[in-house]
Amino acid sequence: MNAPAPDRRPPGAFPSDGRGSETRAAGRYASGRLTSEGYVSERVDYVDPRDRVIAQGGRAAGPPAGLLRRYAATVCTDHAGRVLLYRRTASAPAYPDHYDVLIGGAVRSGEEYRAAALRELREELGWEQAPGLTEAYRIRVDDPHGACFLTVHRWVADRAPRPDPSEIAWCGFVAPLAVLTGGYTPLVPAGAEAVRRLFPG
C-alpha cells in the first residue's frame, strides 16, 4: 500500500506536532538521524560473536574485521494492543520510505542496550520515560551496514508520541494483523520479524 497522504491519515495516525512535518519515528535500528559529521564523532562499541565488547571506535568507520555493531530498539503498543508503525523518510540512509515498528539506533560506547533504547525513545518520539520497558529478545541480523546484534524491547505507551519530523514521515498505531498481512509495504525486514515474534497468530 502506498504511504498515507498527510490529509488522509489512517486510524491511529498522529498529526503534525507543529515542528514542520508529519511523524516518522520508530525502528531506525540500522539507519540514522546524524549528519556525516555526527557519525564521525559518535563512538560505539564493537563486539565479538558472543556479544562481548572488544573495541570502540567512530561509528562511521565501521567495525574491525570479525566484530559486530550493537543496536537497541523498542516495539511500542497502546493499551488496545495496536503497534506503533512508522514510515522512514525518503532521505533515510537505510531503507528509505520503508515502514517499520522498531524504534531505535546504535548503542553508544559504554552504553547498555536498555539505556540506548530509552535514549532513542526520547530522541525520536519525545518520551522522556518508559516505565515497564522490558527486553523481548536479542538476535544477530545482517543489515545494509553489516552484521550486528539487535536487542528488541517492548513498551506499552501511556501517552501520545511527539515524533521528530527529521526522522519520521508518518506514524500511528495500527493492528498487528494489518502489518503481518502485508497492509504496509515495503517493510523493514527486522521490523517484520519483530511483528512475527511478538504478535503470533
Short mmCIF file of C-alpha atoms in Angstrom, two decimals:
data_model
loop_
_atom_site.label_atom_id
_atom_site.label_comp_id
_atom_site.label_asym_id
_atom_site.label_seq_id
_atom_site.Cartn_x
_atom_site.Cartn_y
_atom_site.Cartn_z
CA MET A 1 0.00 0.00 0.00
CA ASN A 2 1.14 3.48 -0.72
CA ALA A 3 2.17 5.78 2.10
CA PRO A 4 -0.81 7.64 3.59
CA ALA A 5 -1.12 11.23 2.47
CA PRO A 6 -0.98 13.87 5.21
CA ASP A 7 -4.66 14.74 4.70
CA ARG A 8 -5.79 11.11 4.61
CA ARG A 9 -4.22 9.56 7.67
CA PRO A 10 -5.40 6.06 8.64
CA PRO A 11 -6.98 5.49 12.06
CA GLY A 12 -4.45 5.99 14.84
CA ALA A 13 -2.23 8.32 12.85
CA PHE A 14 -0.68 11.28 14.59
CA PRO A 15 -1.00 14.76 13.14
CA SER A 16 1.84 17.19 12.74
CA ASP A 17 3.32 18.21 16.07
CA GLY A 18 3.92 21.77 14.93
CA ARG A 19 7.59 21.24 14.12
CA GLY A 20 7.01 21.37 10.39
CA SER A 21 6.28 17.80 9.31
CA GLU A 22 4.27 14.66 9.77
CA THR A 23 5.74 11.99 12.04
CA ARG A 24 8.30 9.38 11.07
CA ALA A 25 9.80 7.74 14.13
CA ALA A 26 10.46 4.26 15.35
CA GLY A 27 12.60 1.43 14.25
CA ARG A 28 15.61 3.03 12.74
CA TYR A 29 17.80 0.30 14.18
CA ALA A 30 20.24 0.48 11.28
CA SER A 31 19.71 3.88 9.78
CA GLY A 32 20.48 7.20 11.38
CA ARG A 33 19.47 10.74 12.06
CA LEU A 34 23.00 12.06 12.40
CA THR A 35 24.84 14.11 9.85
CA SER A 36 28.03 12.68 8.42
CA GLU A 37 29.94 14.76 10.96
CA GLY A 38 27.83 13.25 13.74
CA TYR A 39 28.60 9.73 12.61
CA VAL A 40 32.30 10.54 12.61
CA SER A 41 32.20 11.85 16.17
CA GLU A 42 29.80 9.28 17.66
CA ARG A 43 31.67 6.43 19.33
CA VAL A 44 30.22 2.93 19.58
CA ASP A 45 31.22 -0.44 20.98
CA TYR A 46 32.16 -3.33 18.71
CA VAL A 47 31.56 -6.85 19.98
CA ASP A 48 32.60 -10.41 19.21
CA PRO A 49 30.12 -13.14 18.12
CA ARG A 50 29.27 -13.72 21.80
CA ASP A 51 28.30 -10.04 22.22
CA ARG A 52 31.34 -9.19 24.35
CA VAL A 53 32.79 -5.69 23.92
CA ILE A 54 36.19 -5.93 22.24
CA ALA A 55 36.80 -2.47 20.81
CA GLN A 56 35.43 1.04 20.48
CA GLY A 57 35.58 3.37 17.54
CA GLY A 58 33.89 6.03 15.45
CA ARG A 59 30.55 4.87 14.12
CA ALA A 60 31.30 5.96 10.57
CA ALA A 61 34.48 3.88 10.38
CA GLY A 62 32.69 0.57 10.81
CA PRO A 63 33.71 -2.43 12.92
CA PRO A 64 37.12 -4.09 12.71
CA ALA A 65 37.20 -7.41 10.89
CA GLY A 66 35.22 -10.10 12.69
CA LEU A 67 33.44 -7.74 15.06
CA LEU A 68 29.82 -6.58 15.07
CA ARG A 69 27.84 -3.45 15.83
CA ARG A 70 25.15 -3.22 18.51
CA TYR A 71 21.64 -1.80 18.08
CA ALA A 72 18.80 -1.36 20.56
CA ALA A 73 15.17 -0.92 19.55
CA THR A 74 11.68 -0.91 21.05
CA VAL A 75 8.32 -2.09 19.78
CA CYS A 76 5.63 0.13 21.27
CA THR A 77 1.97 -0.75 21.66
CA ASP A 78 -1.02 1.10 23.04
CA HIS A 79 -3.44 -0.21 25.65
CA ALA A 80 -5.66 -1.56 22.86
CA GLY A 81 -2.85 -3.82 21.65
CA ARG A 82 -2.12 -1.87 18.49
CA VAL A 83 1.51 -1.49 17.42
CA LEU A 84 3.20 1.82 16.67
CA LEU A 85 4.12 1.79 12.99
CA TYR A 86 6.10 4.48 11.22
CA ARG A 87 7.47 5.29 7.79
CA ARG A 88 11.04 6.38 7.22
CA THR A 89 11.75 9.48 5.21
CA ALA A 90 12.90 9.30 1.60
CA SER A 91 16.32 10.55 2.72
CA ALA A 92 16.90 7.81 5.34
CA PRO A 93 20.37 6.24 4.89
CA ALA A 94 18.89 2.73 5.11
CA TYR A 95 15.51 1.51 3.89
CA PRO A 96 14.21 4.90 2.72
CA ASP A 97 10.42 5.18 2.53
CA HIS A 98 10.02 1.81 4.31
CA TYR A 99 7.63 1.09 7.15
CA ASP A 100 8.97 -0.18 10.48
CA VAL A 101 7.93 -0.92 14.05
CA LEU A 102 11.41 -0.79 15.58
CA ILE A 103 12.24 2.49 17.29
CA GLY A 104 15.95 2.51 17.92
CA GLY A 105 19.52 3.04 16.88
CA ALA A 106 23.14 2.30 17.61
CA VAL A 107 24.32 1.55 21.14
CA ARG A 108 26.96 4.09 22.04
CA SER A 109 30.29 3.29 23.63
CA GLY A 110 29.84 2.26 27.27
CA GLU A 111 26.04 2.22 26.96
CA GLU A 112 23.82 -0.72 27.87
CA TYR A 113 21.11 -1.90 25.49
CA ARG A 114 18.28 -0.71 27.72
CA ALA A 115 19.82 2.73 28.19
CA ALA A 116 20.21 3.04 24.42
CA ALA A 117 16.58 2.02 23.89
CA LEU A 118 15.40 4.65 26.36
CA ARG A 119 17.56 7.33 24.74
CA GLU A 120 16.15 6.52 21.31
CA LEU A 121 12.56 6.72 22.59
CA ARG A 122 13.36 10.16 23.96
CA GLU A 123 15.16 11.41 20.87
CA GLU A 124 12.78 10.04 18.25
CA LEU A 125 9.39 10.18 19.97
CA GLY A 126 9.76 12.63 22.83
CA TRP A 127 9.12 10.06 25.57
CA GLU A 128 11.33 11.10 28.47
CA GLN A 129 10.47 7.98 30.48
CA ALA A 130 9.24 4.50 29.61
CA PRO A 131 8.21 2.71 32.81
CA GLY A 132 7.89 -1.02 32.31
CA LEU A 133 10.26 -1.19 29.33
CA THR A 134 11.42 -4.82 29.05
CA GLU A 135 13.76 -6.75 26.79
CA ALA A 136 11.89 -9.12 24.47
CA TYR A 137 14.70 -10.82 22.54
CA ARG A 138 18.19 -10.41 21.12
CA ILE A 139 19.28 -11.66 17.71
CA ARG A 140 22.09 -11.31 15.22
CA VAL A 141 21.00 -9.70 11.98
CA ASP A 142 22.60 -8.56 8.75
CA ASP A 143 21.60 -5.10 7.59
CA PRO A 144 22.86 -2.67 4.95
CA HIS A 145 25.60 -1.55 7.36
CA GLY A 146 26.83 -5.08 8.13
CA ALA A 147 26.26 -7.70 10.81
CA CYS A 148 25.02 -6.55 14.21
CA PHE A 149 23.35 -7.62 17.41
CA LEU A 150 19.84 -6.25 17.73
CA THR A 151 18.13 -6.20 21.13
CA VAL A 152 14.39 -5.60 20.89
CA HIS A 153 12.40 -4.22 23.82
CA ARG A 154 8.65 -3.86 24.40
CA TRP A 155 6.77 -1.00 25.94
CA VAL A 156 3.09 -0.09 26.35
CA ALA A 157 2.82 3.63 25.63
CA ASP A 158 0.90 5.66 28.19
CA ARG A 159 0.82 8.88 26.16
CA ALA A 160 0.94 10.08 22.57
CA PRO A 161 4.33 10.39 20.89
CA ARG A 162 5.90 13.66 19.80
CA PRO A 163 7.88 12.41 16.79
CA ASP A 164 10.96 14.07 15.41
CA PRO A 165 9.95 15.30 11.95
CA SER A 166 13.51 14.95 10.71
CA GLU A 167 13.24 11.23 11.44
CA ILE A 168 9.67 10.26 10.69
CA ALA A 169 7.46 10.79 7.65
CA TRP A 170 4.37 9.33 9.33
CA CYS A 171 3.43 7.19 12.32
CA GLY A 172 0.36 5.77 14.00
CA PHE A 173 -0.94 2.83 15.99
CA VAL A 174 -2.26 0.03 13.77
CA ALA A 175 -3.46 -3.55 14.27
CA PRO A 176 -0.54 -6.02 14.17
CA LEU A 177 -2.54 -8.19 11.76
CA ALA A 178 -2.54 -5.35 9.22
CA VAL A 179 1.26 -5.36 9.33
CA LEU A 180 1.54 -9.16 9.24
CA THR A 181 -0.77 -9.49 6.24
CA GLY A 182 1.15 -7.01 4.11
CA GLY A 183 -1.03 -3.96 4.61
CA TYR A 184 2.04 -1.73 4.82
CA THR A 185 4.82 -2.21 2.30
CA PRO A 186 7.70 -2.13 1.88
CA LEU A 187 8.52 -3.16 5.44
CA VAL A 188 11.98 -3.24 7.02
CA PRO A 189 12.93 -6.96 7.37
CA ALA A 190 13.90 -6.76 11.06
CA GLY A 191 10.62 -4.95 11.78
CA ALA A 192 8.66 -7.67 10.01
CA GLU A 193 10.48 -10.27 12.10
CA ALA A 194 9.64 -8.36 15.29
CA VAL A 195 5.93 -8.39 14.47
CA ARG A 196 6.01 -12.14 13.72
CA ARG A 197 7.81 -12.84 17.01
CA LEU A 198 5.81 -10.56 19.29
CA PHE A 199 2.34 -10.90 17.77
CA PRO A 200 1.98 -14.58 16.79
CA GLY A 201 -1.35 -15.67 15.37
#
